[in-house]
PDB file of C-alpha atoms and ligand atoms in Angstrom:
ATOM      1  CA  MET A   1       5.516  52.904 -59.821  1.00 66.00           C
ATOM      2  CA  THR A   2       2.384  54.729 -61.586  1.00 82.00           C
ATOM      3  CA  ARG A   3      -0.376  52.833 -61.059  1.00 96.00           C
ATOM      4  CA  ARG A   4      -3.574  53.128 -63.578  1.00 96.00           C
ATOM      5  CA  LYS A   5      -6.470  54.994 -62.023  1.00 98.00           C
ATOM      6  CA  ILE A   6      -9.785  52.867 -61.696  1.00 98.00           C
ATOM      7  CA  VAL A   7     -12.988  54.620 -61.531  1.00 98.00           C
ATOM      8  CA  ALA A   8     -16.054  52.801 -60.432  1.00 98.00           C
ATOM      9  CA  GLY A   9     -19.651  53.576 -59.691  1.00 98.00           C
ATOM     10  CA  ASN A  10     -21.758  51.277 -57.403  1.00 98.00           C
ATOM     11  CA  TRP A  11     -25.137  51.485 -58.243  1.00 98.00           C
ATOM     12  CA  LYS A  12     -26.655  50.170 -55.413  1.00 98.00           C
ATOM     13  CA  MET A  13     -30.225  49.173 -55.386  1.00 98.00           C
ATOM     14  CA  ASN A  14     -31.177  52.155 -57.903  1.00 98.00           C
ATOM     15  CA  GLY A  15     -32.242  52.189 -61.415  1.00 97.00           C
ATOM     16  CA  SER A  16     -34.961  50.904 -63.899  1.00 98.00           C
ATOM     17  CA  VAL A  17     -34.656  49.359 -67.504  1.00 98.00           C
ATOM     18  CA  GLU A  18     -34.454  52.913 -69.011  1.00 97.00           C
ATOM     19  CA  SER A  19     -32.568  54.976 -66.450  1.00 97.00           C
ATOM     20  CA  VAL A  20     -29.487  52.187 -66.466  1.00 97.00           C
ATOM     21  CA  VAL A  21     -29.441  52.120 -69.972  1.00 97.00           C
ATOM     22  CA  GLU A  22     -29.661  56.352 -70.387  1.00 97.00           C
ATOM     23  CA  LEU A  23     -27.064  55.950 -67.886  1.00 98.00           C
ATOM     24  CA  VAL A  24     -24.502  53.726 -69.562  1.00 97.00           C
ATOM     25  CA  GLU A  25     -24.711  55.541 -72.897  1.00 96.00           C
ATOM     26  CA  SER A  26     -23.748  58.761 -71.608  1.00 97.00           C
ATOM     27  CA  ILE A  27     -20.500  57.362 -70.087  1.00 97.00           C
ATOM     28  CA  GLN A  28     -17.459  58.983 -71.445  1.00 96.00           C
ATOM     29  CA  ALA A  29     -14.394  56.821 -70.805  1.00 94.00           C
ATOM     30  CA  ASN A  30     -10.957  57.776 -71.928  1.00 93.00           C
ATOM     31  CA  ASP A  31      -7.983  55.587 -72.711  1.00 94.00           C
ATOM     32  CA  ALA A  32      -6.150  56.548 -69.514  1.00 96.00           C
ATOM     33  CA  VAL A  33      -8.452  55.487 -66.923  1.00 98.00           C
ATOM     34  CA  ASP A  34     -10.434  52.098 -65.930  1.00 98.00           C
ATOM     35  CA  VAL A  35     -14.032  52.646 -65.795  1.00 98.00           C
ATOM     36  CA  VAL A  36     -16.141  50.070 -63.991  1.00 98.00           C
ATOM     37  CA  VAL A  37     -20.360  49.935 -63.265  1.00 98.00           C
ATOM     38  CA  ALA A  38     -21.680  48.085 -60.944  1.00 98.00           C
ATOM     39  CA  PRO A  39     -25.352  47.857 -61.494  1.00 98.00           C
ATOM     40  CA  SER A  40     -27.960  45.547 -59.468  1.00 98.00           C
ATOM     41  CA  TYR A  41     -27.886  41.870 -60.794  1.00 98.00           C
ATOM     42  CA  VAL A  42     -30.831  41.860 -62.897  1.00 98.00           C
ATOM     43  CA  TYR A  43     -29.882  44.878 -64.903  1.00 98.00           C
ATOM     44  CA  LEU A  44     -26.134  43.443 -65.327  1.00 98.00           C
ATOM     45  CA  PRO A  45     -27.188  41.627 -68.810  1.00 97.00           C
ATOM     46  CA  LEU A  46     -29.023  44.801 -70.256  1.00 97.00           C
ATOM     47  CA  VAL A  47     -25.930  47.007 -69.110  1.00 98.00           C
ATOM     48  CA  ALA A  48     -23.089  44.161 -70.601  1.00 97.00           C
ATOM     49  CA  GLN A  49     -25.164  44.361 -73.671  1.00 96.00           C
ATOM     50  CA  SER A  50     -25.442  48.070 -73.797  1.00 96.00           C
ATOM     51  CA  LEU A  51     -21.560  48.304 -73.287  1.00 96.00           C
ATOM     52  CA  THR A  52     -20.629  45.830 -76.304  1.00 93.00           C
ATOM     53  CA  GLY A  53     -17.516  47.234 -77.825  1.00 92.00           C
ATOM     54  CA  SER A  54     -17.123  50.054 -75.160  1.00 95.00           C
ATOM     55  CA  LYS A  55     -14.225  49.855 -72.733  1.00 95.00           C
ATOM     56  CA  VAL A  56     -16.546  50.617 -69.740  1.00 97.00           C
ATOM     57  CA  MET A  57     -16.324  47.452 -67.637  1.00 98.00           C
ATOM     58  CA  VAL A  58     -19.069  45.573 -65.551  1.00 98.00           C
ATOM     59  CA  ALA A  59     -19.083  44.749 -61.994  1.00 98.00           C
ATOM     60  CA  ALA A  60     -21.524  42.737 -59.690  1.00 98.00           C
ATOM     61  CA  GLN A  61     -22.127  44.208 -56.347  1.00 98.00           C
ATOM     62  CA  ASN A  62     -21.797  40.876 -54.459  1.00 98.00           C
ATOM     63  CA  VAL A  63     -21.602  37.253 -55.284  1.00 98.00           C
ATOM     64  CA  SER A  64     -22.763  34.050 -53.416  1.00 98.00           C
ATOM     65  CA  GLU A  65     -20.076  32.302 -51.811  1.00 95.00           C
ATOM     66  CA  PHE A  66     -21.284  29.097 -53.133  1.00 96.00           C
ATOM     67  CA  ALA A  67     -21.008  27.759 -56.494  1.00 96.00           C
ATOM     68  CA  LYS A  68     -24.320  26.376 -57.336  1.00 97.00           C
ATOM     69  CA  GLY A  69     -27.501  24.364 -55.697  1.00 98.00           C
ATOM     70  CA  ALA A  70     -30.198  24.897 -53.289  1.00 98.00           C
ATOM     71  CA  PHE A  71     -29.386  28.500 -52.295  1.00 98.00           C
ATOM     72  CA  THR A  72     -32.608  30.708 -52.916  1.00 98.00           C
ATOM     73  CA  GLY A  73     -32.087  34.200 -53.794  1.00 97.00           C
ATOM     74  CA  GLU A  74     -28.151  33.695 -54.350  1.00 98.00           C
ATOM     75  CA  VAL A  75     -25.962  34.569 -57.701  1.00 98.00           C
ATOM     76  CA  SER A  76     -22.976  32.332 -58.495  1.00 98.00           C
ATOM     77  CA  LEU A  77     -19.684  33.456 -60.055  1.00 98.00           C
ATOM     78  CA  SER A  78     -20.467  31.276 -62.923  1.00 97.00           C
ATOM     79  CA  MET A  79     -23.822  33.131 -63.266  1.00 98.00           C
ATOM     80  CA  LEU A  80     -21.774  36.551 -63.630  1.00 98.00           C
ATOM     81  CA  LYS A  81     -19.443  35.193 -66.052  1.00 97.00           C
ATOM     82  CA  ASP A  82     -21.808  34.386 -68.629  1.00 96.00           C
ATOM     83  CA  PHE A  83     -22.640  38.227 -68.865  1.00 95.00           C
ATOM     84  CA  SER A  84     -19.094  39.642 -69.244  1.00 92.00           C
ATOM     85  CA  VAL A  85     -18.904  40.696 -65.474  1.00 98.00           C
ATOM     86  CA  SER A  86     -15.282  41.367 -64.601  1.00 98.00           C
ATOM     87  CA  HIS A  87     -15.294  42.750 -61.219  1.00 98.00           C
ATOM     88  CA  VAL A  88     -17.256  42.025 -58.213  1.00 98.00           C
ATOM     89  CA  ILE A  89     -17.743  44.363 -55.158  1.00 98.00           C
ATOM     90  CA  LEU A  90     -17.260  42.510 -51.617  1.00 98.00           C
ATOM     91  CA  GLY A  91     -17.451  43.095 -48.161  1.00 98.00           C
ATOM     92  CA  HIS A  92     -18.970  46.838 -48.779  1.00 98.00           C
ATOM     93  CA  SER A  93     -20.045  48.512 -45.305  1.00 97.00           C
ATOM     94  CA  GLU A  94     -23.678  47.579 -46.349  1.00 97.00           C
ATOM     95  CA  ARG A  95     -23.244  44.185 -46.792  1.00 97.00           C
ATOM     96  CA  ARG A  96     -20.869  43.884 -43.609  1.00 97.00           C
ATOM     97  CA  SER A  97     -23.464  45.826 -41.312  1.00 95.00           C
ATOM     98  CA  LEU A  98     -27.074  45.352 -42.976  1.00 97.00           C
ATOM     99  CA  PHE A  99     -26.285  41.870 -44.089  1.00 96.00           C
ATOM    100  CA  ALA A 100     -23.808  40.353 -41.500  1.00 96.00           C
ATOM    101  CA  GLU A 101     -21.161  39.638 -43.495  1.00 97.00           C
ATOM    102  CA  SER A 102     -17.959  38.391 -41.817  1.00 96.00           C
ATOM    103  CA  ASP A 103     -14.504  39.086 -42.261  1.00 96.00           C
ATOM    104  CA  ALA A 104     -14.234  35.292 -43.061  1.00 95.00           C
ATOM    105  CA  GLN A 105     -17.208  35.186 -45.371  1.00 97.00           C
ATOM    106  CA  VAL A 106     -15.676  38.361 -47.434  1.00 98.00           C
ATOM    107  CA  ALA A 107     -12.480  36.287 -47.630  1.00 98.00           C
ATOM    108  CA  ARG A 108     -13.997  33.283 -49.321  1.00 97.00           C
ATOM    109  CA  LYS A 109     -15.658  35.246 -51.620  1.00 98.00           C
ATOM    110  CA  VAL A 110     -12.404  37.331 -52.774  1.00 98.00           C
ATOM    111  CA  ALA A 111     -10.748  33.799 -52.945  1.00 98.00           C
ATOM    112  CA  SER A 112     -13.560  32.302 -55.116  1.00 97.00           C
ATOM    113  CA  THR A 113     -13.807  35.602 -57.225  1.00 98.00           C
ATOM    114  CA  LEU A 114      -9.883  35.424 -58.116  1.00 98.00           C
ATOM    115  CA  GLU A 115     -10.072  31.632 -58.830  1.00 97.00           C
ATOM    116  CA  ALA A 116     -13.008  32.186 -61.373  1.00 97.00           C
ATOM    117  CA  GLY A 117     -10.658  34.757 -63.007  1.00 98.00           C
ATOM    118  CA  LEU A 118     -12.509  38.052 -61.691  1.00 98.00           C
ATOM    119  CA  THR A 119     -11.312  40.662 -60.253  1.00 98.00           C
ATOM    120  CA  PRO A 120     -12.429  41.511 -56.442  1.00 98.00           C
ATOM    121  CA  ILE A 121     -12.876  45.072 -55.001  1.00 98.00           C
ATOM    122  CA  LEU A 122     -12.726  44.824 -51.568  1.00 98.00           C
ATOM    123  CA  CYS A 123     -14.400  47.283 -49.357  1.00 98.00           C
ATOM    124  CA  VAL A 124     -12.866  47.982 -45.826  1.00 98.00           C
ATOM    125  CA  GLY A 125     -13.558  50.924 -43.577  1.00 98.00           C
ATOM    126  CA  GLU A 126     -13.723  51.960 -40.060  1.00 98.00           C
ATOM    127  CA  THR A 127     -16.958  53.672 -38.109  1.00 97.00           C
ATOM    128  CA  LEU A 128     -17.000  56.971 -36.774  1.00 96.00           C
ATOM    129  CA  GLU A 129     -16.752  55.218 -33.466  1.00 97.00           C
ATOM    130  CA  GLN A 130     -13.645  53.142 -34.248  1.00 98.00           C
ATOM    131  CA  ARG A 131     -12.293  56.549 -35.773  1.00 97.00           C
ATOM    132  CA  GLU A 132     -12.797  58.599 -32.835  1.00 97.00           C
ATOM    133  CA  ALA A 133     -11.150  55.602 -30.727  1.00 98.00           C
ATOM    134  CA  GLY A 134      -7.924  55.768 -32.668  1.00 98.00           C
ATOM    135  CA  THR A 135      -8.226  52.412 -34.533  1.00 98.00           C
ATOM    136  CA  THR A 136      -9.072  52.982 -37.956  1.00 98.00           C
ATOM    137  CA  LEU A 137      -5.736  51.386 -39.179  1.00 98.00           C
ATOM    138  CA  THR A 138      -6.029  48.524 -36.935  1.00 98.00           C
ATOM    139  CA  VAL A 139      -9.514  47.945 -38.348  1.00 98.00           C
ATOM    140  CA  CYS A 140      -8.881  48.368 -42.074  1.00 98.00           C
ATOM    141  CA  ASN A 141      -5.858  45.990 -41.741  1.00 98.00           C
ATOM    142  CA  ALA A 142      -7.548  43.487 -39.741  1.00 97.00           C
ATOM    143  CA  GLN A 143     -10.179  43.563 -42.693  1.00 98.00           C
ATOM    144  CA  VAL A 144      -7.140  43.207 -45.375  1.00 98.00           C
ATOM    145  CA  ASP A 145      -5.542  40.544 -43.287  1.00 98.00           C
ATOM    146  CA  ALA A 146      -8.507  38.296 -43.083  1.00 97.00           C
ATOM    147  CA  VAL A 147      -8.153  38.344 -46.700  1.00 98.00           C
ATOM    148  CA  LEU A 148      -4.495  37.793 -46.962  1.00 98.00           C
ATOM    149  CA  GLU A 149      -4.587  34.633 -44.809  1.00 97.00           C
ATOM    150  CA  GLU A 150      -7.208  33.000 -46.784  1.00 97.00           C
ATOM    151  CA  ILE A 151      -5.475  33.557 -50.395  1.00 98.00           C
ATOM    152  CA  GLY A 152      -1.821  34.519 -49.525  1.00 98.00           C
ATOM    153  CA  ILE A 153       0.143  37.747 -50.565  1.00 98.00           C
ATOM    154  CA  GLU A 154       1.179  36.372 -54.163  1.00 97.00           C
ATOM    155  CA  LEU A 155      -2.477  36.458 -55.382  1.00 97.00           C
ATOM    156  CA  PHE A 156      -3.332  39.500 -53.402  1.00 98.00           C
ATOM    157  CA  GLU A 157      -1.789  41.773 -56.485  1.00 97.00           C
ATOM    158  CA  LYS A 158      -5.011  40.863 -58.181  1.00 98.00           C
ATOM    159  CA  VAL A 159      -7.431  42.340 -55.253  1.00 98.00           C
ATOM    160  CA  VAL A 160      -8.479  46.287 -55.987  1.00 98.00           C
ATOM    161  CA  ILE A 161      -8.995  47.523 -52.169  1.00 98.00           C
ATOM    162  CA  ALA A 162     -11.795  50.329 -51.626  1.00 98.00           C
ATOM    163  CA  TYR A 163     -11.163  52.092 -48.605  1.00 98.00           C
ATOM    164  CA  GLU A 164     -14.293  53.349 -47.723  1.00 98.00           C
ATOM    165  CA  PRO A 165     -14.819  55.038 -44.433  1.00 98.00           C
ATOM    166  CA  VAL A 166     -18.321  53.878 -43.049  1.00 97.00           C
ATOM    167  CA  TRP A 167     -19.185  57.670 -41.731  1.00 97.00           C
ATOM    168  CA  ALA A 168     -18.469  59.079 -45.385  1.00 97.00           C
ATOM    169  CA  ILE A 169     -20.477  56.758 -47.355  1.00 96.00           C
ATOM    170  CA  GLY A 170     -23.853  58.469 -48.582  1.00 94.00           C
ATOM    171  CA  THR A 171     -23.490  61.210 -46.018  1.00 95.00           C
ATOM    172  CA  GLY A 172     -21.805  64.178 -48.020  1.00 93.00           C
ATOM    173  CA  LYS A 173     -19.069  64.316 -45.887  1.00 92.00           C
ATOM    174  CA  SER A 174     -16.109  62.893 -47.676  1.00 92.00           C
ATOM    175  CA  ALA A 175     -12.706  61.953 -45.900  1.00 94.00           C
ATOM    176  CA  SER A 176     -10.483  64.992 -46.453  1.00 97.00           C
ATOM    177  CA  SER A 177      -7.645  63.837 -49.270  1.00 97.00           C
ATOM    178  CA  GLU A 178      -4.960  63.887 -46.180  1.00 97.00           C
ATOM    179  CA  GLN A 179      -7.035  61.705 -43.941  1.00 97.00           C
ATOM    180  CA  ALA A 180      -8.015  59.451 -46.846  1.00 98.00           C
ATOM    181  CA  GLN A 181      -4.050  59.308 -47.979  1.00 98.00           C
ATOM    182  CA  GLU A 182      -3.009  58.251 -44.308  1.00 98.00           C
ATOM    183  CA  VAL A 183      -5.491  55.180 -44.521  1.00 98.00           C
ATOM    184  CA  HIS A 184      -4.030  54.144 -47.652  1.00 98.00           C
ATOM    185  CA  LYS A 185      -0.563  54.619 -46.938  1.00 98.00           C
ATOM    186  CA  GLY A 186      -1.225  52.483 -43.887  1.00 98.00           C
ATOM    187  CA  ILE A 187      -2.876  49.955 -45.799  1.00 98.00           C
ATOM    188  CA  ARG A 188      -0.133  49.692 -48.357  1.00 98.00           C
ATOM    189  CA  ASP A 189       2.395  49.682 -45.680  1.00 98.00           C
ATOM    190  CA  ASN A 190       0.838  46.906 -43.943  1.00 98.00           C
ATOM    191  CA  ILE A 191       0.770  44.854 -47.431  1.00 98.00           C
ATOM    192  CA  ALA A 192       4.697  45.768 -47.742  1.00 98.00           C
ATOM    193  CA  ARG A 193       5.477  44.303 -44.423  1.00 98.00           C
ATOM    194  CA  ARG A 194       4.536  40.743 -46.856  1.00 98.00           C
ATOM    195  CA  SER A 195       5.700  41.935 -49.971  1.00 98.00           C
ATOM    196  CA  SER A 196       6.581  45.072 -51.300  1.00 98.00           C
ATOM    197  CA  LYS A 197       6.523  44.094 -54.915  1.00 98.00           C
ATOM    198  CA  VAL A 198       2.561  43.270 -54.312  1.00 98.00           C
ATOM    199  CA  ALA A 199       2.142  46.588 -51.856  1.00 98.00           C
ATOM    200  CA  GLU A 200       3.366  48.734 -55.130  1.00 97.00           C
ATOM    201  CA  LYS A 201       0.968  46.721 -57.649  1.00 97.00           C
ATOM    202  CA  VAL A 202      -2.364  46.808 -55.538  1.00 98.00           C
ATOM    203  CA  ALA A 203      -4.643  49.501 -56.160  1.00 98.00           C
ATOM    204  CA  ILE A 204      -6.428  51.092 -53.532  1.00 98.00           C
ATOM    205  CA  LEU A 205      -9.561  53.173 -54.267  1.00 98.00           C
ATOM    206  CA  TYR A 206     -10.810  55.797 -51.647  1.00 98.00           C
ATOM    207  CA  GLY A 207     -14.887  55.621 -51.595  1.00 98.00           C
ATOM    208  CA  GLY A 208     -17.375  57.848 -49.352  1.00 98.00           C
ATOM    209  CA  SER A 209     -19.259  60.887 -50.887  1.00 96.00           C
ATOM    210  CA  VAL A 210     -16.695  61.272 -53.798  1.00 98.00           C
ATOM    211  CA  LYS A 211     -17.860  63.998 -56.117  1.00 97.00           C
ATOM    212  CA  ALA A 212     -16.657  65.923 -59.231  1.00 97.00           C
ATOM    213  CA  SER A 213     -15.732  68.748 -56.654  1.00 97.00           C
ATOM    214  CA  ASN A 214     -13.300  66.835 -54.647  1.00 97.00           C
ATOM    215  CA  SER A 215     -12.069  63.778 -56.954  1.00 98.00           C
ATOM    216  CA  ALA A 216      -9.100  65.865 -58.233  1.00 98.00           C
ATOM    217  CA  GLU A 217      -7.978  66.586 -54.876  1.00 98.00           C
ATOM    218  CA  LEU A 218      -8.209  62.877 -53.792  1.00 98.00           C
ATOM    219  CA  PHE A 219      -6.894  61.521 -57.015  1.00 98.00           C
ATOM    220  CA  ALA A 220      -3.630  63.466 -56.434  1.00 97.00           C
ATOM    221  CA  GLN A 221      -2.484  61.819 -53.473  1.00 98.00           C
ATOM    222  CA  ALA A 222       0.262  59.422 -53.650  1.00 97.00           C
ATOM    223  CA  ASP A 223      -1.535  56.258 -52.266  1.00 98.00           C
ATOM    224  CA  ILE A 224      -4.974  56.961 -53.991  1.00 98.00           C
ATOM    225  CA  ASP A 225      -5.161  54.898 -57.029  1.00 98.00           C
ATOM    226  CA  GLY A 226      -9.249  55.889 -57.989  1.00 98.00           C
ATOM    227  CA  ALA A 227     -12.569  55.883 -56.582  1.00 98.00           C
ATOM    228  CA  LEU A 228     -15.466  53.804 -55.965  1.00 98.00           C
ATOM    229  CA  ILE A 229     -18.308  56.169 -56.288  1.00 98.00           C
ATOM    230  CA  GLY A 230     -22.062  55.500 -54.953  1.00 98.00           C
ATOM    231  CA  GLY A 231     -24.462  58.612 -55.383  1.00 97.00           C
ATOM    232  CA  ALA A 232     -22.347  60.605 -57.724  1.00 98.00           C
ATOM    233  CA  SER A 233     -22.582  57.619 -60.561  1.00 98.00           C
ATOM    234  CA  LEU A 234     -25.841  57.896 -60.747  1.00 98.00           C
ATOM    235  CA  ASP A 235     -25.559  61.259 -62.229  1.00 98.00           C
ATOM    236  CA  ALA A 236     -23.584  61.171 -65.731  1.00 97.00           C
ATOM    237  CA  THR A 237     -22.311  64.655 -65.791  1.00 98.00           C
ATOM    238  CA  GLU A 238     -20.786  64.004 -62.098  1.00 98.00           C
ATOM    239  CA  PHE A 239     -19.430  60.742 -63.089  1.00 98.00           C
ATOM    240  CA  ASN A 240     -17.988  61.909 -66.538  1.00 98.00           C
ATOM    241  CA  SER A 241     -16.403  64.848 -64.536  1.00 98.00           C
ATOM    242  CA  ILE A 242     -14.851  62.518 -61.789  1.00 98.00           C
ATOM    243  CA  ILE A 243     -13.534  60.096 -64.586  1.00 98.00           C
ATOM    244  CA  GLU A 244     -12.010  63.426 -66.555  1.00 98.00           C
ATOM    245  CA  SER A 245     -10.031  64.193 -63.031  1.00 98.00           C
ATOM    246  CA  ALA A 246      -8.648  60.870 -63.068  1.00 98.00           C
ATOM    247  CA  LYS A 247      -6.638  61.137 -66.179  1.00 94.00           C
TER     248      LYS A 247
HETATM  249  P1  LIG B   1     -21.224  57.498 -51.713  1.00 90.22           P
HETATM  250  O1  LIG B   1     -21.209  55.886 -51.941  1.00 90.22           O
HETATM  251  O2  LIG B   1     -20.375  57.771 -52.878  1.00 90.22           O
HETATM  252  O3  LIG B   1     -22.866  57.633 -51.941  1.00 90.22           O
HETATM  253  O4  LIG B   1     -20.844  57.976 -50.558  1.00 90.22           O
HETATM  254  C1  LIG B   1     -19.948  55.120 -52.044  1.00 90.22           C
HETATM  255  C2  LIG B   1     -20.294  53.601 -51.933  1.00 90.22           C
HETATM  256  O5  LIG B   1     -20.786  52.973 -50.879  1.00 90.22           O
HETATM  257  O6  LIG B   1     -19.271  52.484 -52.588  1.00 90.22           O
END
């Protein structure tokens, strides 16, 4: 089965009114690839407006697990829907490690994101210590399983997974295409133990120091269905080359 490639840019806490507009206007999408950009919350309306008529989709970098009310500083799913947001990045390692998000919390957010009709991009990945201890797949599959237990296998076909080894994020040191493929296959096999149909459908993106110089090799792997890109997504030339290499 050929799964459609997804190229998603995670802008993290970067940008300004001027720079985000310039960046979105420079993106060259094509019909063969789904392109998603994830600005900071405050720039979502501006980016969504700048993308009117474009095929490029908009993601949030996180969402509240609560629907509404006295939750100072939080942003709800219905607020994201007001601004045509289609995807939500959940469980990014920076959220897990710097803001103590638990597997259970991430799983609840995935469930409510699906319920709201948006697509969750569920990030999983091991630390360097876990890789060196040989527990990479155990860690990644436990993070996936926490979500599977919450939402069940049938709904899981709507989830996009991003495998992001923590040691590769923002370090310039990407996993090799073989290392990434091995984990992607291990994640897909784990899903296939519950449903081979769902496993075939689920898109698994790779993330961690993806650049124009390594994207084509990563995308050539059987179980790599695109990328979640941090640093290189802030550079229009780099990001456009990555999109082009996913065709
Ligand atoms: P990076 O970040 O491409 O800068 O390594 C990836 C991510 O955190 O999603």
